[in-house]
C-alpha cells in the first residue's frame, strides 16, 4: 500500500512538472494536473495542501538528488585543494545545467516573488550550497591551503566564477548543450582564478 501511495505521489509530481513548465505557475491549475494524471483533484489535495506546495515539491525533486551528490563531491579529506575544488565544480555545474534543474530554476525565477516561494527555494538549494562551501573553505584556511579570508564572501566568489561563463547565456535562453568537456574546461579556469585570489601567501599556480 505504501509503495502504491509513493507511486501515485510520484505520478502527480511528474504531471505537475510538465504542466508548470508549459503554462507557468499562474495559469497552472490542480484541475489540469488531475485531468492529465487521470485522477481527481481531491486525490491531489490528499498529497499536497496547495498549488504552492506542489510547485515547491516539483522544484525540490529536481534538485535534491543532484545537490546531495554535489555536496558529497566536496571532500575535505582530499589533500590537493585544486583537485577537491575542481571535483566539486564539475559536479556543481553538471547539476545546475542538467535539463531538469534548468527547467526548475526557470520556474523559480519566474514565480519566486509569489508568497515566499523564492525565499523557500533559495534556502533549499543556493543557501545550503553556500553554507557547505563556507564550512569547507574554513577548513582549508585552518589547514593553510588558503589565505585567511571572509569565507562567506569567498564562497560567493567561487560559485560566481564557476557560473560566470554560462549564466548570462542561460538567462537569455541562448545556451546550447553543455558537455562534460565544456564543464571541465570552465571549472579549471574558474578554480585557477579563485586560487590566484585566495591561495596562501607565495602561492604559484601549477597549471
PDB file of C-alpha atoms in Angstrom:
ATOM      1  CA  UNK A   1       0.000   0.000   0.000  1.00  0.00           C
ATOM      2  CA  UNK A   2       2.830   2.378   0.860  1.00  0.00           C
ATOM      3  CA  UNK A   3       4.536   1.609  -2.454  1.00  0.00           C
ATOM      4  CA  UNK A   4       1.294   2.358  -4.278  1.00  0.00           C
ATOM      5  CA  UNK A   5       0.959   5.652  -2.398  1.00  0.00           C
ATOM      6  CA  UNK A   6       4.546   6.657  -3.224  1.00  0.00           C
ATOM      7  CA  UNK A   7       3.995   5.717  -6.856  1.00  0.00           C
ATOM      8  CA  UNK A   8       0.844   7.834  -7.039  1.00  0.00           C
ATOM      9  CA  UNK A   9       2.617  10.815  -5.473  1.00  0.00           C
ATOM     10  CA  UNK A  10       5.462  10.457  -7.972  1.00  0.00           C
ATOM     11  CA  UNK A  11       2.973  10.380 -10.846  1.00  0.00           C
ATOM     12  CA  UNK A  12       1.376  13.614  -9.628  1.00  0.00           C
ATOM     13  CA  UNK A  13       4.792  15.287  -9.433  1.00  0.00           C
ATOM     14  CA  UNK A  14       5.691  14.133 -12.956  1.00  0.00           C
ATOM     15  CA  UNK A  15       2.479  15.534 -14.395  1.00  0.00           C
ATOM     16  CA  UNK A  16       2.692  18.746 -12.361  1.00  0.00           C
ATOM     17  CA  UNK A  17       6.247  19.393 -13.566  1.00  0.00           C
ATOM     18  CA  UNK A  18       5.026  19.112 -17.140  1.00  0.00           C
ATOM     19  CA  UNK A  19       2.101  21.475 -16.509  1.00  0.00           C
ATOM     20  CA  UNK A  20       4.237  24.086 -14.704  1.00  0.00           C
ATOM     21  CA  UNK A  21       6.828  24.051 -17.497  1.00  0.00           C
ATOM     22  CA  UNK A  22       4.190  24.503 -20.180  1.00  0.00           C
ATOM     23  CA  UNK A  23       1.891  27.048 -18.551  1.00  0.00           C
ATOM     24  CA  UNK A  24       3.827  28.683 -15.705  1.00  0.00           C
ATOM     25  CA  UNK A  25       2.672  28.824 -12.100  1.00  0.00           C
ATOM     26  CA  UNK A  26      -0.126  31.368 -12.547  1.00  0.00           C
ATOM     27  CA  UNK A  27      -2.016  29.536 -15.300  1.00  0.00           C
ATOM     28  CA  UNK A  28      -1.344  26.043 -13.970  1.00  0.00           C
ATOM     29  CA  UNK A  29      -4.270  24.515 -12.105  1.00  0.00           C
ATOM     30  CA  UNK A  30      -4.886  21.498  -9.958  1.00  0.00           C
ATOM     31  CA  UNK A  31      -7.714  20.619 -12.363  1.00  0.00           C
ATOM     32  CA  UNK A  32      -5.241  20.422 -15.253  1.00  0.00           C
ATOM     33  CA  UNK A  33      -2.857  18.266 -13.235  1.00  0.00           C
ATOM     34  CA  UNK A  34      -5.654  15.895 -12.236  1.00  0.00           C
ATOM     35  CA  UNK A  35      -7.011  15.638 -15.790  1.00  0.00           C
ATOM     36  CA  UNK A  36      -3.620  14.834 -17.264  1.00  0.00           C
ATOM     37  CA  UNK A  37      -2.841  12.391 -14.480  1.00  0.00           C
ATOM     38  CA  UNK A  38      -6.125  10.557 -14.826  1.00  0.00           C
ATOM     39  CA  UNK A  39      -7.185  11.126 -11.230  1.00  0.00           C
ATOM     40  CA  UNK A  40      -9.270  13.567  -9.221  1.00  0.00           C
ATOM     41  CA  UNK A  41      -8.410  16.941  -7.753  1.00  0.00           C
ATOM     42  CA  UNK A  42      -9.333  15.575  -4.331  1.00  0.00           C
ATOM     43  CA  UNK A  43      -6.612  12.932  -4.721  1.00  0.00           C
ATOM     44  CA  UNK A  44      -4.012  15.614  -5.402  1.00  0.00           C
ATOM     45  CA  UNK A  45      -5.058  17.505  -2.278  1.00  0.00           C
ATOM     46  CA  UNK A  46      -4.560  14.320  -0.271  1.00  0.00           C
ATOM     47  CA  UNK A  47      -0.857  14.626  -1.122  1.00  0.00           C
ATOM     48  CA  UNK A  48      -0.346  18.396  -1.485  1.00  0.00           C
ATOM     49  CA  UNK A  49      -2.191  21.030   0.522  1.00  0.00           C
ATOM     50  CA  UNK A  50      -1.915  23.747  -2.139  1.00  0.00           C
ATOM     51  CA  UNK A  51      -0.592  24.563  -5.595  1.00  0.00           C
ATOM     52  CA  UNK A  52       2.327  26.371  -3.910  1.00  0.00           C
ATOM     53  CA  UNK A  53       3.276  23.218  -2.000  1.00  0.00           C
ATOM     54  CA  UNK A  54       3.048  21.152  -5.187  1.00  0.00           C
ATOM     55  CA  UNK A  55       5.227  23.664  -7.027  1.00  0.00           C
ATOM     56  CA  UNK A  56       7.872  23.603  -4.293  1.00  0.00           C
ATOM     57  CA  UNK A  57       7.976  19.812  -4.285  1.00  0.00           C
ATOM     58  CA  UNK A  58       8.436  19.776  -8.073  1.00  0.00           C
ATOM     59  CA  UNK A  59      11.436  22.105  -7.704  1.00  0.00           C
ATOM     60  CA  UNK A  60      12.774  20.195  -4.691  1.00  0.00           C
ATOM     61  CA  UNK A  61      12.620  16.878  -6.507  1.00  0.00           C
ATOM     62  CA  UNK A  62      14.535  18.295  -9.472  1.00  0.00           C
ATOM     63  CA  UNK A  63      17.400  19.491  -7.295  1.00  0.00           C
ATOM     64  CA  UNK A  64      17.659  17.278  -4.218  1.00  0.00           C
ATOM     65  CA  UNK A  65      19.336  14.125  -5.502  1.00  0.00           C
ATOM     66  CA  UNK A  66      21.881  16.013  -7.569  1.00  0.00           C
ATOM     67  CA  UNK A  67      22.513  18.540  -4.795  1.00  0.00           C
ATOM     68  CA  UNK A  68      23.312  15.714  -2.388  1.00  0.00           C
ATOM     69  CA  UNK A  69      25.783  14.302  -4.929  1.00  0.00           C
ATOM     70  CA  UNK A  70      27.339  17.744  -5.300  1.00  0.00           C
ATOM     71  CA  UNK A  71      27.821  18.050  -1.557  1.00  0.00           C
ATOM     72  CA  UNK A  72      29.415  14.604  -1.429  1.00  0.00           C
ATOM     73  CA  UNK A  73      31.881  15.690  -4.122  1.00  0.00           C
ATOM     74  CA  UNK A  74      33.373  18.374  -1.857  1.00  0.00           C
ATOM     75  CA  UNK A  75      35.800  16.171   0.034  1.00  0.00           C
ATOM     76  CA  UNK A  76      37.666  17.805   2.917  1.00  0.00           C
ATOM     77  CA  UNK A  77      39.891  14.720   3.084  1.00  0.00           C
ATOM     78  CA  UNK A  78      41.348  15.352  -0.394  1.00  0.00           C
ATOM     79  CA  UNK A  79      44.930  16.628   0.172  1.00  0.00           C
ATOM     80  CA  UNK A  80      45.067  18.573  -3.105  1.00  0.00           C
ATOM     81  CA  UNK A  81      42.775  21.577  -2.766  1.00  0.00           C
ATOM     82  CA  UNK A  82      42.682  22.209  -6.514  1.00  0.00           C
ATOM     83  CA  UNK A  83      41.530  18.650  -7.141  1.00  0.00           C
ATOM     84  CA  UNK A  84      38.823  18.972  -4.460  1.00  0.00           C
ATOM     85  CA  UNK A  85      37.537  22.262  -5.852  1.00  0.00           C
ATOM     86  CA  UNK A  86      37.556  21.034  -9.442  1.00  0.00           C
ATOM     87  CA  UNK A  87      35.706  17.876  -8.491  1.00  0.00           C
ATOM     88  CA  UNK A  88      33.101  19.966  -6.709  1.00  0.00           C
ATOM     89  CA  UNK A  89      32.874  22.480  -9.561  1.00  0.00           C
ATOM     90  CA  UNK A  90      32.309  19.798 -12.174  1.00  0.00           C
ATOM     91  CA  UNK A  91      29.558  18.179 -10.131  1.00  0.00           C
ATOM     92  CA  UNK A  92      28.015  21.573  -9.343  1.00  0.00           C
ATOM     93  CA  UNK A  93      27.808  22.712 -12.964  1.00  0.00           C
ATOM     94  CA  UNK A  94      26.609  19.296 -14.133  1.00  0.00           C
ATOM     95  CA  UNK A  95      23.761  19.624 -11.641  1.00  0.00           C
ATOM     96  CA  UNK A  96      22.963  23.261 -12.401  1.00  0.00           C
ATOM     97  CA  UNK A  97      22.827  22.790 -16.157  1.00  0.00           C
ATOM     98  CA  UNK A  98      21.058  19.447 -16.251  1.00  0.00           C
ATOM     99  CA  UNK A  99      17.711  19.731 -18.099  1.00  0.00           C
ATOM    100  CA  UNK A 100      15.561  19.126 -15.010  1.00  0.00           C
ATOM    101  CA  UNK A 101      17.341  21.687 -12.845  1.00  0.00           C
ATOM    102  CA  UNK A 102      17.446  24.272 -15.643  1.00  0.00           C
ATOM    103  CA  UNK A 103      13.677  23.921 -16.019  1.00  0.00           C
ATOM    104  CA  UNK A 104      13.132  24.160 -12.256  1.00  0.00           C
ATOM    105  CA  UNK A 105      15.323  27.271 -11.994  1.00  0.00           C
ATOM    106  CA  UNK A 106      13.354  28.980 -14.743  1.00  0.00           C
ATOM    107  CA  UNK A 107      10.140  28.296 -12.852  1.00  0.00           C
ATOM    108  CA  UNK A 108      11.613  29.716  -9.644  1.00  0.00           C
ATOM    109  CA  UNK A 109      12.940  32.830 -11.422  1.00  0.00           C
ATOM    110  CA  UNK A 110       9.526  33.439 -12.985  1.00  0.00           C
ATOM    111  CA  UNK A 111       7.462  32.746  -9.882  1.00  0.00           C
ATOM    112  CA  UNK A 112       9.830  33.348  -6.969  1.00  0.00           C
ATOM    113  CA  UNK A 113       8.180  36.575  -5.832  1.00  0.00           C
ATOM    114  CA  UNK A 114       4.923  34.796  -5.105  1.00  0.00           C
ATOM    115  CA  UNK A 115       4.071  34.019  -1.487  1.00  0.00           C
ATOM    116  CA  UNK A 116       7.620  33.472  -0.265  1.00  0.00           C
ATOM    117  CA  UNK A 117       8.375  30.757  -2.826  1.00  0.00           C
ATOM    118  CA  UNK A 118      11.628  32.424  -3.857  1.00  0.00           C
ATOM    119  CA  UNK A 119      12.966  32.546  -0.301  1.00  0.00           C
ATOM    120  CA  UNK A 120      11.908  28.959   0.345  1.00  0.00           C
ATOM    121  CA  UNK A 121      13.612  27.724  -2.826  1.00  0.00           C
ATOM    122  CA  UNK A 122      16.720  29.817  -2.116  1.00  0.00           C
ATOM    123  CA  UNK A 123      17.062  28.265   1.321  1.00  0.00           C
ATOM    124  CA  UNK A 124      16.507  24.802  -0.151  1.00  0.00           C
ATOM    125  CA  UNK A 125      19.457  24.900  -2.572  1.00  0.00           C
ATOM    126  CA  UNK A 126      21.630  28.031  -3.085  1.00  0.00           C
ATOM    127  CA  UNK A 127      21.858  28.935   0.607  1.00  0.00           C
ATOM    128  CA  UNK A 128      22.561  25.327   1.518  1.00  0.00           C
ATOM    129  CA  UNK A 129      25.300  25.125  -1.107  1.00  0.00           C
ATOM    130  CA  UNK A 130      26.927  28.348   0.135  1.00  0.00           C
ATOM    131  CA  UNK A 131      26.849  27.144   3.753  1.00  0.00           C
ATOM    132  CA  UNK A 132      28.541  23.915   2.726  1.00  0.00           C
ATOM    133  CA  UNK A 133      31.207  25.813   0.759  1.00  0.00           C
ATOM    134  CA  UNK A 134      31.752  28.185   3.680  1.00  0.00           C
ATOM    135  CA  UNK A 135      32.453  25.261   6.008  1.00  0.00           C
ATOM    136  CA  UNK A 136      34.821  23.646   3.504  1.00  0.00           C
ATOM    137  CA  UNK A 137      36.793  26.847   2.933  1.00  0.00           C
ATOM    138  CA  UNK A 138      37.111  27.433   6.678  1.00  0.00           C
ATOM    139  CA  UNK A 139      38.762  24.021   6.955  1.00  0.00           C
ATOM    140  CA  UNK A 140      41.071  24.824   4.025  1.00  0.00           C
ATOM    141  CA  UNK A 141      42.160  28.062   5.718  1.00  0.00           C
ATOM    142  CA  UNK A 142      42.768  26.233   9.009  1.00  0.00           C
ATOM    143  CA  UNK A 143      44.974  23.759   7.102  1.00  0.00           C
ATOM    144  CA  UNK A 144      46.968  26.581   5.498  1.00  0.00           C
ATOM    145  CA  UNK A 145      45.697  25.782   1.987  1.00  0.00           C
ATOM    146  CA  UNK A 146      44.103  29.218   1.580  1.00  0.00           C
ATOM    147  CA  UNK A 147      44.960  32.645   2.934  1.00  0.00           C
ATOM    148  CA  UNK A 148      42.776  33.969   5.772  1.00  0.00           C
ATOM    149  CA  UNK A 149      39.608  35.478   4.327  1.00  0.00           C
ATOM    150  CA  UNK A 150      35.908  36.020   4.874  1.00  0.00           C
ATOM    151  CA  UNK A 151      34.728  32.585   3.816  1.00  0.00           C
ATOM    152  CA  UNK A 152      31.129  33.702   3.283  1.00  0.00           C
ATOM    153  CA  UNK A 153      32.333  36.113   0.601  1.00  0.00           C
ATOM    154  CA  UNK A 154      34.881  33.652  -0.776  1.00  0.00           C
ATOM    155  CA  UNK A 155      32.090  31.082  -1.200  1.00  0.00           C
ATOM    156  CA  UNK A 156      30.050  33.545  -3.254  1.00  0.00           C
ATOM    157  CA  UNK A 157      33.134  34.374  -5.341  1.00  0.00           C
ATOM    158  CA  UNK A 158      33.826  30.709  -6.065  1.00  0.00           C
ATOM    159  CA  UNK A 159      30.272  29.974  -7.068  1.00  0.00           C
ATOM    160  CA  UNK A 160      30.164  33.120  -9.192  1.00  0.00           C
ATOM    161  CA  UNK A 161      33.373  32.165 -11.012  1.00  0.00           C
ATOM    162  CA  UNK A 162      32.019  28.698 -11.736  1.00  0.00           C
ATOM    163  CA  UNK A 163      28.862  30.152 -13.289  1.00  0.00           C
ATOM    164  CA  UNK A 164      30.416  33.196 -14.959  1.00  0.00           C
ATOM    165  CA  UNK A 165      30.798  31.718 -18.451  1.00  0.00           C
ATOM    166  CA  UNK A 166      27.293  30.206 -18.627  1.00  0.00           C
ATOM    167  CA  UNK A 167      24.915  32.284 -16.511  1.00  0.00           C
ATOM    168  CA  UNK A 168      24.137  35.121 -18.909  1.00  0.00           C
ATOM    169  CA  UNK A 169      23.520  32.810 -21.861  1.00  0.00           C
ATOM    170  CA  UNK A 170      21.243  30.736 -19.638  1.00  0.00           C
ATOM    171  CA  UNK A 171      19.251  33.772 -18.520  1.00  0.00           C
ATOM    172  CA  UNK A 172      18.759  34.956 -22.100  1.00  0.00           C
ATOM    173  CA  UNK A 173      17.881  31.484 -23.444  1.00  0.00           C
ATOM    174  CA  UNK A 174      20.879  31.329 -25.773  1.00  0.00           C
ATOM    175  CA  UNK A 175      22.722  28.494 -24.016  1.00  0.00           C
ATOM    176  CA  UNK A 176      23.247  25.387 -26.108  1.00  0.00           C
ATOM    177  CA  UNK A 177      24.099  21.920 -24.791  1.00  0.00           C
ATOM    178  CA  UNK A 178      26.813  21.945 -22.122  1.00  0.00           C
ATOM    179  CA  UNK A 179      29.155  18.963 -22.480  1.00  0.00           C
ATOM    180  CA  UNK A 180      31.390  17.331 -19.882  1.00  0.00           C
ATOM    181  CA  UNK A 181      34.404  18.722 -21.760  1.00  0.00           C
ATOM    182  CA  UNK A 182      32.904  22.233 -21.612  1.00  0.00           C
ATOM    183  CA  UNK A 183      32.341  21.894 -17.888  1.00  0.00           C
ATOM    184  CA  UNK A 184      35.841  20.556 -17.206  1.00  0.00           C
ATOM    185  CA  UNK A 185      37.443  23.485 -19.047  1.00  0.00           C
ATOM    186  CA  UNK A 186      35.200  26.083 -17.393  1.00  0.00           C
ATOM    187  CA  UNK A 187      35.881  24.661 -13.939  1.00  0.00           C
ATOM    188  CA  UNK A 188      39.636  24.557 -14.475  1.00  0.00           C
ATOM    189  CA  UNK A 189      39.651  28.235 -15.423  1.00  0.00           C
ATOM    190  CA  UNK A 190      37.347  29.238 -12.562  1.00  0.00           C
ATOM    191  CA  UNK A 191      39.285  27.361  -9.890  1.00  0.00           C
ATOM    192  CA  UNK A 192      42.539  28.796 -11.255  1.00  0.00           C
ATOM    193  CA  UNK A 193      41.235  32.346 -10.814  1.00  0.00           C
ATOM    194  CA  UNK A 194      39.872  31.535  -7.348  1.00  0.00           C
ATOM    195  CA  UNK A 195      43.195  30.118  -6.164  1.00  0.00           C
ATOM    196  CA  UNK A 196      45.098  33.065  -7.630  1.00  0.00           C
ATOM    197  CA  UNK A 197      42.972  35.311  -5.408  1.00  0.00           C
ATOM    198  CA  UNK A 198      42.668  33.146  -2.297  1.00  0.00           C
ATOM    199  CA  UNK A 199      45.699  30.860  -2.396  1.00  0.00           C
ATOM    200  CA  UNK A 200      48.128  31.015   0.537  1.00  0.00           C
ATOM    201  CA  UNK A 201      50.939  33.603   0.572  1.00  0.00           C
ATOM    202  CA  UNK A 202      53.511  32.713  -2.058  1.00  0.00           C
ATOM    203  CA  UNK A 203      51.040  30.523  -3.952  1.00  0.00           C
ATOM    204  CA  UNK A 204      52.039  29.847  -7.538  1.00  0.00           C
ATOM    205  CA  UNK A 205      49.617  28.113  -9.902  1.00  0.00           C
ATOM    206  CA  UNK A 206      50.907  24.766 -11.141  1.00  0.00           C
ATOM    207  CA  UNK A 207      48.958  24.974 -14.417  1.00  0.00           C
TER     208      UNK A 207
END
